[in-house]
mmCIF file of C-alpha atoms in Angstrom:
data_model
loop_
_atom_site.group_PDB
_atom_site.id
_atom_site.type_symbol
_atom_site.label_atom_id
_atom_site.label_comp_id
_atom_site.label_asym_id
_atom_site.label_seq_id
_atom_site.Cartn_x
_atom_site.Cartn_y
_atom_site.Cartn_z
ATOM 1 C CA MET A 1 -37.051 -8.941 4.894
ATOM 2 C CA TYR A 2 -34.686 -5.512 4.801
ATOM 3 C CA THR A 3 -35.302 -2.015 6.851
ATOM 4 C CA PRO A 4 -35.669 0.612 4.733
ATOM 5 C CA ILE A 5 -32.516 1.701 5.950
ATOM 6 C CA GLN A 6 -31.021 -1.273 5.331
ATOM 7 C CA LYS A 7 -31.708 -1.213 2.035
ATOM 8 C CA SER A 8 -30.290 2.383 1.758
ATOM 9 C CA ILE A 9 -27.633 1.027 2.956
ATOM 10 C CA LEU A 10 -27.016 -1.283 0.418
ATOM 11 C CA ALA A 11 -28.790 -0.597 -2.132
ATOM 12 C CA PRO A 12 -25.778 1.443 -4.465
ATOM 13 C CA SER A 13 -26.639 5.117 -4.992
ATOM 14 C CA HIS A 14 -26.029 6.197 -8.614
ATOM 15 C CA ALA A 15 -24.087 9.178 -9.903
ATOM 16 C CA SER A 16 -24.652 11.656 -12.659
ATOM 17 C CA LEU A 17 -21.527 12.425 -14.663
ATOM 18 C CA PRO A 18 -21.210 15.814 -16.913
ATOM 19 C CA HIS A 19 -21.674 15.020 -20.619
ATOM 20 C CA ASP A 20 -18.374 13.658 -22.682
ATOM 21 C CA ALA A 21 -18.820 17.190 -24.376
ATOM 22 C CA GLU A 22 -18.400 19.352 -21.261
ATOM 23 C CA VAL A 23 -14.539 20.990 -21.083
ATOM 24 C CA GLY A 24 -12.361 22.745 -18.964
ATOM 25 C CA ALA A 25 -9.655 24.966 -19.212
ATOM 26 C CA LEU A 26 -7.992 22.889 -21.602
ATOM 27 C CA GLN A 27 -10.843 22.624 -24.067
ATOM 28 C CA VAL A 28 -9.778 18.778 -24.099
ATOM 29 C CA PRO A 29 -13.480 16.907 -24.221
ATOM 30 C CA HIS A 30 -14.639 13.595 -21.708
ATOM 31 C CA ILE A 31 -12.151 14.365 -19.235
ATOM 32 C CA LYS A 32 -14.244 15.872 -17.008
ATOM 33 C CA ARG A 33 -16.661 12.889 -17.250
ATOM 34 C CA CYS A 34 -13.829 10.426 -16.405
ATOM 35 C CA TRP A 35 -12.536 12.232 -13.367
ATOM 36 C CA ALA A 36 -16.046 12.676 -11.915
ATOM 37 C CA ARG A 37 -16.786 8.809 -12.261
ATOM 38 C CA TRP A 38 -13.812 7.912 -10.985
ATOM 39 C CA MET A 39 -15.180 10.542 -8.331
ATOM 40 C CA SER A 40 -18.381 9.245 -7.881
ATOM 41 C CA THR A 41 -16.271 5.524 -7.255
ATOM 42 C CA ARG A 42 -14.628 7.219 -4.276
ATOM 43 C CA GLN A 43 -17.695 8.272 -2.995
ATOM 44 C CA GLY A 44 -19.571 4.526 -3.230
ATOM 45 C CA LEU A 45 -21.536 5.959 -5.527
ATOM 46 C CA VAL A 46 -21.950 3.831 -9.086
ATOM 47 C CA ALA A 47 -22.193 5.589 -12.712
ATOM 48 C CA ALA A 48 -23.545 3.257 -15.083
ATOM 49 C CA GLY A 49 -21.226 2.208 -18.675
ATOM 50 C CA ALA A 50 -18.121 2.445 -17.023
ATOM 51 C CA GLN A 51 -17.030 -0.510 -19.509
ATOM 52 C CA ALA A 52 -18.174 0.642 -22.431
ATOM 53 C CA GLU A 53 -17.334 4.415 -21.732
ATOM 54 C CA ALA A 54 -13.192 2.741 -21.108
ATOM 55 C CA HIS A 55 -11.344 2.895 -24.521
ATOM 56 C CA ARG A 56 -12.763 6.179 -24.884
ATOM 57 C CA THR A 57 -11.138 7.116 -21.801
ATOM 58 C CA GLN A 58 -7.912 5.555 -22.524
ATOM 59 C CA ILE A 59 -7.093 6.516 -26.329
ATOM 60 C CA VAL A 60 -8.416 10.564 -25.042
ATOM 61 C CA LEU A 61 -5.594 10.331 -21.982
ATOM 62 C CA SER A 62 -3.417 8.586 -23.924
ATOM 63 C CA ALA A 63 -3.305 11.477 -26.506
ATOM 64 C CA LEU A 64 -2.676 14.153 -23.535
ATOM 65 C CA GLY A 65 0.392 11.734 -23.143
ATOM 66 C CA VAL A 66 -1.104 10.332 -19.840
ATOM 67 C CA GLY A 67 -1.103 6.841 -19.207
ATOM 68 C CA LEU A 68 -4.421 5.608 -17.699
ATOM 69 C CA GLU A 69 -3.488 3.968 -14.406
ATOM 70 C CA GLN A 70 -1.163 6.699 -13.689
ATOM 71 C CA THR A 71 -4.018 8.320 -14.162
ATOM 72 C CA MET A 72 -6.777 6.796 -13.092
ATOM 73 C CA GLN A 73 -3.907 5.944 -9.306
ATOM 74 C CA TYR A 74 -3.767 9.614 -9.343
ATOM 75 C CA VAL A 75 -7.285 10.926 -9.160
ATOM 76 C CA MET A 76 -8.215 7.756 -6.482
ATOM 77 C CA ARG A 77 -5.475 8.971 -4.358
ATOM 78 C CA GLN A 78 -5.101 13.084 -4.245
ATOM 79 C CA ALA A 79 -9.273 13.538 -4.806
ATOM 80 C CA PRO A 80 -8.395 16.633 -6.407
ATOM 81 C CA ASP A 81 -10.964 18.990 -8.199
ATOM 82 C CA PHE A 82 -11.092 19.249 -11.874
ATOM 83 C CA ALA A 83 -8.904 22.432 -11.950
ATOM 84 C CA THR A 84 -6.306 20.647 -10.059
ATOM 85 C CA PHE A 85 -7.294 17.803 -12.171
ATOM 86 C CA GLU A 86 -6.505 19.186 -15.757
ATOM 87 C CA ASP A 87 -2.979 21.095 -13.854
ATOM 88 C CA TRP A 88 -2.051 17.829 -12.766
ATOM 89 C CA ILE A 89 -1.727 16.768 -17.057
ATOM 90 C CA VAL A 90 -0.191 19.600 -18.076
ATOM 91 C CA ARG A 91 2.262 19.464 -14.999
ATOM 92 C CA THR A 92 2.546 15.641 -16.191
ATOM 93 C CA ALA A 93 2.515 15.801 -20.120
ATOM 94 C CA GLY A 94 2.656 19.604 -21.036
ATOM 95 C CA VAL A 95 -0.114 21.822 -22.766
ATOM 96 C CA PRO A 96 -1.980 19.405 -25.687
ATOM 97 C CA ASP A 97 -1.440 20.709 -28.753
ATOM 98 C CA ALA A 98 -3.836 22.181 -30.758
ATOM 99 C CA ILE A 99 -4.071 19.533 -33.254
ATOM 100 C CA THR A 100 -5.008 16.777 -30.731
ATOM 101 C CA VAL A 101 -7.399 18.705 -29.211
ATOM 102 C CA GLU A 102 -8.684 19.142 -32.259
ATOM 103 C CA ARG A 103 -8.820 16.120 -32.820
ATOM 104 C CA LEU A 104 -10.479 15.386 -29.789
ATOM 105 C CA GLN A 105 -12.893 17.417 -30.069
ATOM 106 C CA ALA A 106 -13.804 15.969 -33.452
ATOM 107 C CA LEU A 107 -14.351 11.978 -32.374
ATOM 108 C CA VAL A 108 -16.508 13.786 -29.348
ATOM 109 C CA GLU A 109 -19.211 15.654 -31.161
ATOM 110 C CA GLY A 110 -18.757 13.260 -34.511
ATOM 111 C CA HIS A 111 -17.161 15.226 -37.015
ATOM 112 C CA PRO A 112 -14.340 14.875 -39.183
ATOM 113 C CA ALA A 113 -10.877 14.332 -38.058
ATOM 114 C CA PRO A 114 -8.578 17.560 -39.232
ATOM 115 C CA GLN A 115 -6.661 17.648 -41.972
ATOM 116 C CA ALA A 116 -3.167 17.070 -40.306
ATOM 117 C CA PHE A 117 -4.253 13.545 -39.092
ATOM 118 C CA VAL A 118 -6.620 12.820 -42.397
ATOM 119 C CA GLU A 119 -2.347 13.501 -44.274
ATOM 120 C CA LEU A 120 -0.872 11.048 -41.788
ATOM 121 C CA HIS A 121 -3.863 8.669 -42.408
ATOM 122 C CA ALA A 122 -3.288 9.179 -46.091
ATOM 123 C CA HIS A 123 0.465 8.216 -45.967
ATOM 124 C CA ILE A 124 -0.018 5.371 -43.849
ATOM 125 C CA ASP A 125 -2.510 3.397 -46.267
ATOM 126 C CA ALA A 126 -0.102 4.750 -49.158
ATOM 127 C CA MET A 127 3.424 3.389 -47.588
ATOM 128 C CA GLU A 128 4.720 -0.313 -48.459
ATOM 129 C CA PRO A 129 3.284 -3.345 -46.104
ATOM 130 C CA VAL A 130 5.301 -4.235 -42.932
ATOM 131 C CA LEU A 131 3.959 -7.339 -42.778
ATOM 132 C CA ASP A 132 3.544 -9.409 -45.829
ATOM 133 C CA ALA A 133 1.394 -12.620 -46.650
ATOM 134 C CA ASP A 134 3.582 -15.404 -44.371
ATOM 135 C CA ASP A 135 3.293 -12.295 -41.531
ATOM 136 C CA LEU A 136 -0.491 -12.652 -41.920
ATOM 137 C CA ALA A 137 -1.225 -16.244 -42.214
ATOM 138 C CA HIS A 138 1.317 -16.874 -38.960
ATOM 139 C CA TRP A 139 -1.310 -13.628 -37.614
ATOM 140 C CA GLU A 140 -4.567 -15.562 -38.736
ATOM 141 C CA THR A 141 -3.202 -18.969 -37.417
ATOM 142 C CA HIS A 142 -1.640 -18.224 -34.537
ATOM 143 C CA GLY A 143 -2.720 -14.486 -33.037
ATOM 144 C CA TYR A 144 0.746 -13.056 -32.967
ATOM 145 C CA VAL A 145 2.887 -11.697 -35.617
ATOM 146 C CA VAL A 146 6.447 -10.267 -34.601
ATOM 147 C CA VAL A 147 7.471 -6.915 -36.819
ATOM 148 C CA ARG A 148 10.793 -6.861 -37.156
ATOM 149 C CA GLN A 149 13.136 -4.199 -37.319
ATOM 150 C CA ALA A 150 10.273 -1.684 -35.906
ATOM 151 C CA VAL A 151 12.408 0.859 -34.828
ATOM 152 C CA PRO A 152 15.585 1.775 -35.755
ATOM 153 C CA ALA A 153 18.085 0.773 -33.194
ATOM 154 C CA ALA A 154 18.913 3.781 -31.804
ATOM 155 C CA ASP A 155 15.657 4.559 -30.888
ATOM 156 C CA SER A 156 15.190 1.210 -29.359
ATOM 157 C CA ALA A 157 18.402 1.873 -27.706
ATOM 158 C CA ALA A 158 17.633 4.918 -26.481
ATOM 159 C CA ALA A 159 14.382 3.913 -24.622
ATOM 160 C CA ALA A 160 16.247 1.282 -23.064
ATOM 161 C CA GLN A 161 18.479 4.059 -21.546
ATOM 162 C CA VAL A 162 15.432 5.791 -20.164
ATOM 163 C CA VAL A 163 13.945 1.870 -18.192
ATOM 164 C CA TRP A 164 17.799 1.768 -16.691
ATOM 165 C CA ASP A 165 17.996 5.010 -15.447
ATOM 166 C CA ALA A 166 14.821 4.786 -14.355
ATOM 167 C CA VAL A 167 15.393 1.274 -11.950
ATOM 168 C CA ARG A 168 19.275 3.431 -11.581
ATOM 169 C CA ALA A 169 20.871 0.377 -12.621
ATOM 170 C CA ASP A 170 23.930 -0.215 -14.571
ATOM 171 C CA PRO A 171 23.869 -2.388 -17.979
ATOM 172 C CA ALA A 172 27.563 -3.976 -16.676
ATOM 173 C CA ASP A 173 26.933 -4.358 -13.109
ATOM 174 C CA ALA A 174 24.850 -7.017 -12.354
ATOM 175 C CA GLN A 175 24.875 -6.251 -8.537
ATOM 176 C CA SER A 176 23.174 -3.075 -9.698
ATOM 177 C CA TRP A 177 19.961 -4.536 -11.584
ATOM 178 C CA TYR A 178 17.712 -5.996 -8.291
ATOM 179 C CA ALA A 179 17.876 -2.483 -5.610
ATOM 180 C CA HIS A 180 15.392 -0.588 -7.664
ATOM 181 C CA ALA A 181 13.864 -3.213 -9.737
ATOM 182 C CA PRO A 182 10.118 -3.581 -9.810
ATOM 183 C CA ARG A 183 9.347 -6.942 -8.319
ATOM 184 C CA ASN A 184 6.106 -7.380 -10.867
ATOM 185 C CA THR A 185 8.532 -5.954 -13.596
ATOM 186 C CA MET A 186 6.266 -3.146 -14.626
ATOM 187 C CA VAL A 187 8.418 0.600 -14.398
ATOM 188 C CA GLN A 188 5.672 3.260 -14.266
ATOM 189 C CA LEU A 189 6.811 5.852 -16.067
ATOM 190 C CA PHE A 190 5.700 7.241 -19.068
ATOM 191 C CA GLN A 191 6.562 10.160 -19.930
ATOM 192 C CA HIS A 192 9.951 10.038 -22.397
ATOM 193 C CA PRO A 193 10.537 12.317 -25.156
ATOM 194 C CA ALA A 194 12.982 8.489 -25.936
ATOM 195 C CA PHE A 195 8.727 6.714 -25.368
ATOM 196 C CA GLU A 196 7.224 9.173 -27.799
ATOM 197 C CA VAL A 197 9.941 8.890 -30.248
ATOM 198 C CA ASN A 198 9.299 4.770 -30.496
ATOM 199 C CA ARG A 199 4.852 5.543 -30.211
ATOM 200 C CA ARG A 200 4.890 8.018 -33.119
ATOM 201 C CA SER A 201 7.094 4.729 -35.347
ATOM 202 C CA LEU A 202 5.311 5.100 -38.710
ATOM 203 C CA ARG A 203 6.865 1.685 -39.199
ATOM 204 C CA ILE A 204 4.407 0.642 -36.366
ATOM 205 C CA HIS A 205 1.897 2.589 -37.355
ATOM 206 C CA LYS A 206 1.959 0.349 -40.692
ATOM 207 C CA ALA A 207 1.601 -2.978 -38.722
ATOM 208 C CA PHE A 208 -1.179 -1.440 -36.577
ATOM 209 C CA ALA A 209 -3.703 -0.602 -39.878
ATOM 210 C CA GLN A 210 -2.287 -3.886 -41.524
ATOM 211 C CA LEU A 211 -4.018 -5.963 -39.041
ATOM 212 C CA TRP A 212 -6.631 -3.533 -38.060
ATOM 213 C CA GLY A 213 -7.882 -2.640 -41.793
ATOM 214 C CA THR A 214 -7.431 1.236 -40.883
ATOM 215 C CA ALA A 215 -4.716 3.549 -40.789
ATOM 216 C CA ASP A 216 -7.373 5.943 -38.412
ATOM 217 C CA LEU A 217 -5.917 4.984 -34.690
ATOM 218 C CA TRP A 218 -4.987 6.223 -31.449
ATOM 219 C CA ARG A 219 -1.725 5.907 -29.858
ATOM 220 C CA SER A 220 -1.543 4.184 -26.351
ATOM 221 C CA THR A 221 1.286 6.076 -24.453
ATOM 222 C CA ASP A 222 1.647 2.610 -21.464
ATOM 223 C CA ARG A 223 4.475 2.342 -19.923
ATOM 224 C CA CYS A 224 7.934 0.474 -19.766
ATOM 225 C CA GLY A 225 8.894 -2.832 -17.948
ATOM 226 C CA PHE A 226 12.599 -4.308 -16.336
ATOM 227 C CA ASN A 227 12.437 -7.772 -15.936
ATOM 228 C CA ALA A 228 15.714 -9.134 -13.943
ATOM 229 C CA PRO A 229 17.251 -12.580 -14.146
ATOM 230 C CA GLU A 230 16.221 -14.308 -11.395
ATOM 231 C CA ARG A 231 18.108 -15.257 -7.844
ATOM 232 C CA PRO A 232 18.899 -17.351 -4.635
ATOM 233 C CA GLY A 233 16.621 -14.669 -2.891
ATOM 234 C CA TYR A 234 15.122 -12.854 -5.730
ATOM 235 C CA PRO A 235 12.454 -15.405 -7.942
ATOM 236 C CA TYR A 236 10.558 -13.780 -10.128
ATOM 237 C CA GLY A 237 7.337 -12.044 -9.363
ATOM 238 C CA GLY A 238 5.811 -10.907 -12.127
ATOM 239 C CA GLN A 239 1.701 -11.719 -13.333
ATOM 240 C CA GLY A 240 1.500 -15.254 -14.122
ATOM 241 C CA MET A 241 -0.586 -16.108 -17.658
ATOM 242 C CA HIS A 242 -4.127 -13.756 -17.852
ATOM 243 C CA TRP A 243 -6.204 -12.072 -20.041
ATOM 244 C CA ASP A 244 -6.826 -8.195 -19.922
ATOM 245 C CA VAL A 245 -10.635 -8.098 -21.610
ATOM 246 C CA SER A 246 -13.851 -10.100 -20.042
ATOM 247 C CA LEU A 247 -14.197 -13.544 -21.244
ATOM 248 C CA TYR A 248 -18.158 -13.694 -22.162
ATOM 249 C CA GLN A 249 -18.076 -14.441 -25.758
ATOM 250 C CA PRO A 250 -18.069 -13.554 -28.271
ATOM 251 C CA ILE A 251 -13.961 -12.048 -27.681
ATOM 252 C CA PRO A 252 -13.918 -9.269 -30.188
ATOM 253 C CA PHE A 253 -10.914 -8.546 -32.095
ATOM 254 C CA ALA A 254 -8.186 -5.866 -30.828
ATOM 255 C CA THR A 255 -4.621 -5.818 -30.666
ATOM 256 C CA GLN A 256 -2.251 -5.449 -27.682
ATOM 257 C CA GLY A 257 1.722 -4.468 -28.301
ATOM 258 C CA ILE A 258 5.288 -4.615 -26.745
ATOM 259 C CA LEU A 259 8.216 -3.469 -27.770
ATOM 260 C CA TYR A 260 11.956 -4.987 -27.022
ATOM 261 C CA LEU A 261 14.342 -2.582 -26.098
ATOM 262 C CA THR A 262 16.838 -4.403 -25.762
ATOM 263 C CA ASP A 263 17.416 -7.970 -27.680
ATOM 264 C CA THR A 264 15.491 -10.949 -25.543
ATOM 265 C CA PRO A 265 15.570 -14.947 -26.296
ATOM 266 C CA PRO A 266 13.141 -17.233 -24.949
ATOM 267 C CA GLU A 267 14.272 -17.147 -21.579
ATOM 268 C CA GLN A 268 15.288 -13.712 -20.699
ATOM 269 C CA GLY A 269 11.608 -12.781 -19.583
ATOM 270 C CA ALA A 270 10.336 -12.507 -22.252
ATOM 271 C CA LEU A 271 6.806 -12.361 -23.397
ATOM 272 C CA THR A 272 4.852 -15.501 -23.143
ATOM 273 C CA LEU A 273 1.430 -16.652 -24.479
ATOM 274 C CA VAL A 274 -0.356 -19.255 -25.963
ATOM 275 C CA PRO A 275 -0.406 -19.284 -29.900
ATOM 276 C CA GLY A 276 -3.707 -19.221 -32.208
ATOM 277 C CA PHE A 277 -5.723 -19.346 -28.591
ATOM 278 C CA HIS A 278 -8.736 -16.885 -30.183
ATOM 279 C CA ARG A 279 -9.537 -19.232 -32.582
ATOM 280 C CA ARG A 280 -10.571 -22.001 -29.493
ATOM 281 C CA VAL A 281 -11.028 -19.862 -26.823
ATOM 282 C CA GLY A 282 -15.228 -19.613 -26.865
ATOM 283 C CA ASP A 283 -14.712 -24.392 -27.415
ATOM 284 C CA TRP A 284 -12.871 -24.619 -24.360
ATOM 285 C CA LEU A 285 -15.117 -22.016 -21.714
ATOM 286 C CA SER A 286 -17.817 -24.088 -23.040
ATOM 287 C CA GLN A 287 -16.559 -27.446 -22.253
ATOM 288 C CA LEU A 288 -14.917 -26.183 -18.670
ATOM 289 C CA PRO A 289 -17.519 -27.236 -15.735
ATOM 290 C CA ALA A 290 -20.172 -25.172 -14.554
ATOM 291 C CA ASP A 291 -18.339 -24.145 -11.309
ATOM 292 C CA ALA A 292 -15.134 -23.635 -12.819
ATOM 293 C CA ALA A 293 -13.409 -20.281 -12.866
ATOM 294 C CA PRO A 294 -11.770 -19.699 -16.160
ATOM 295 C CA ARG A 295 -9.056 -17.312 -14.995
ATOM 296 C CA GLN A 296 -7.350 -19.950 -12.505
ATOM 297 C CA GLN A 297 -6.888 -23.022 -14.800
ATOM 298 C CA ASP A 298 -3.669 -23.439 -15.849
ATOM 299 C CA LEU A 299 -3.015 -21.849 -18.337
ATOM 300 C CA GLN A 300 0.267 -22.636 -19.067
ATOM 301 C CA ALA A 301 -0.619 -26.659 -19.742
ATOM 302 C CA LEU A 302 -2.831 -24.827 -23.016
ATOM 303 C CA GLY A 303 0.098 -24.184 -24.855
ATOM 304 C CA ALA A 304 2.181 -21.110 -23.518
ATOM 305 C CA THR A 305 5.070 -20.442 -25.492
ATOM 306 C CA PRO A 306 7.458 -17.936 -25.101
ATOM 307 C CA ILE A 307 7.952 -15.664 -27.471
ATOM 308 C CA GLY A 308 11.863 -14.386 -28.425
ATOM 309 C CA ALA A 309 13.033 -11.134 -30.734
ATOM 310 C CA ASP A 310 15.853 -8.487 -30.786
ATOM 311 C CA ALA A 311 15.592 -5.134 -29.825
ATOM 312 C CA GLY A 312 13.544 -3.066 -31.829
ATOM 313 C CA ASP A 313 11.341 -5.977 -32.448
ATOM 314 C CA LEU A 314 7.810 -5.109 -31.962
ATOM 315 C CA VAL A 315 5.348 -8.527 -30.821
ATOM 316 C CA ILE A 316 1.528 -7.821 -31.655
ATOM 317 C CA TRP A 317 -0.860 -10.789 -30.665
ATOM 318 C CA HIS A 318 -4.747 -11.036 -29.851
ATOM 319 C CA GLN A 319 -6.444 -9.778 -27.433
ATOM 320 C CA ALA A 320 -8.021 -13.301 -26.956
ATOM 321 C CA LEU A 321 -4.568 -14.765 -26.309
ATOM 322 C CA PRO A 322 -3.725 -15.845 -22.960
ATOM 323 C CA HIS A 323 -0.233 -13.548 -21.741
ATOM 324 C CA GLY A 324 2.214 -11.940 -19.383
ATOM 325 C CA PRO A 325 5.952 -12.293 -18.742
ATOM 326 C CA SER A 326 7.845 -15.162 -17.756
ATOM 327 C CA PRO A 327 10.888 -15.374 -15.231
ATOM 328 C CA ASN A 328 14.019 -14.397 -16.533
ATOM 329 C CA ARG A 329 16.252 -17.410 -16.670
ATOM 330 C CA GLY A 330 18.882 -15.848 -18.828
ATOM 331 C CA THR A 331 21.648 -13.443 -18.013
ATOM 332 C CA ARG A 332 20.525 -9.900 -18.734
ATOM 333 C CA PRO A 333 16.679 -7.942 -18.270
ATOM 334 C CA ARG A 334 13.867 -8.250 -19.949
ATOM 335 C CA LEU A 335 13.641 -4.231 -20.926
ATOM 336 C CA VAL A 336 10.311 -3.603 -23.051
ATOM 337 C CA GLN A 337 7.753 -0.563 -23.633
ATOM 338 C CA TYR A 338 4.177 -1.268 -24.363
ATOM 339 C CA ILE A 339 2.364 0.221 -27.541
ATOM 340 C CA ASN A 340 -0.581 0.004 -28.861
ATOM 341 C CA LEU A 341 -3.277 1.352 -31.745
ATOM 342 C CA THR A 342 -6.413 0.945 -31.522
ATOM 343 C CA PRO A 343 -9.637 2.596 -33.485
ATOM 344 C CA ALA A 344 -11.970 5.413 -31.399
ATOM 345 C CA HIS A 345 -14.736 2.568 -31.550
ATOM 346 C CA VAL A 346 -13.266 -1.134 -30.010
ATOM 347 C CA PRO A 347 -16.576 -3.048 -29.325
ATOM 348 C CA CYS A 348 -16.592 -4.059 -25.692
ATOM 349 C CA HIS A 349 -18.743 -6.660 -23.093
ATOM 350 C CA GLU A 350 -19.935 -4.357 -20.175
ATOM 351 C CA HIS A 351 -20.385 -8.279 -18.678
ATOM 352 C CA TRP A 352 -17.040 -9.289 -17.221
ATOM 353 C CA VAL A 353 -15.932 -13.141 -16.979
#
């Protein structure tokens, strides 16, 4: 039997968080609550509802122009007070524009979106479809779709140059591709005007709107990637096939997306996924032995397929598909930008499997 002092050590202490609508100098709701959650975690405290609030945290931070991972790492490493945290947001992504703050306030308070966003969404609704009937049928069957020429060539090239500069590499000098390349393929760069141009693409917005059934979507602020070809002494170091969602059934509908910034044939480290697995993941899970760890299975053997595409093409996939980058056995690096658009409310299981 545990003694009282043992209980106090072993039992988690629960943190009390600010209300979602509580704001600081930026007048942005929710960020004080997510800052307090991370600070509580640093202190070993438990705050309920982390999974349930994860999506709201991501869309609020993205609307401010900061990435979820970079923000969480800053708070966990630096332990800033809240005023310093808000200052960091401004230093990193600039002062939030008034219309974005108004939209975030409307989200948290349950009010209608500002008129500017109502008009934007009406414009998206009125656009000609980006995905035709064959694209939508392919999505239903295979769980992914390639949006051809999602952004103009000049825009994908501009973003590609940002990535080249970030890893201090020269496209014409293969020896320069390796010294500063990330071994896990992920470049921790989130903010750049060239990235923002692609995120704001109306063609991309329309494609996501067709899949979600609404144009009232929020853009992600995510990072980019650089996957150099394998060579002796430089094996592939990226993540294997995985899911970014709980496998608790049923897995709710949600999207993920990757924009190719350079031509990417299948062998050049292309995004790899298991087509159609969103339709059979439940059956597959039910057939595993009771003590099997789903994420530790040979996911490549499920029918993993690399999805090649051209510069400026966007691949969107259902979050229930196992996916990941792949070893680059081509002759050029793979350069990408991660882009996603989602509604404000997406179902999320609190139980992680």
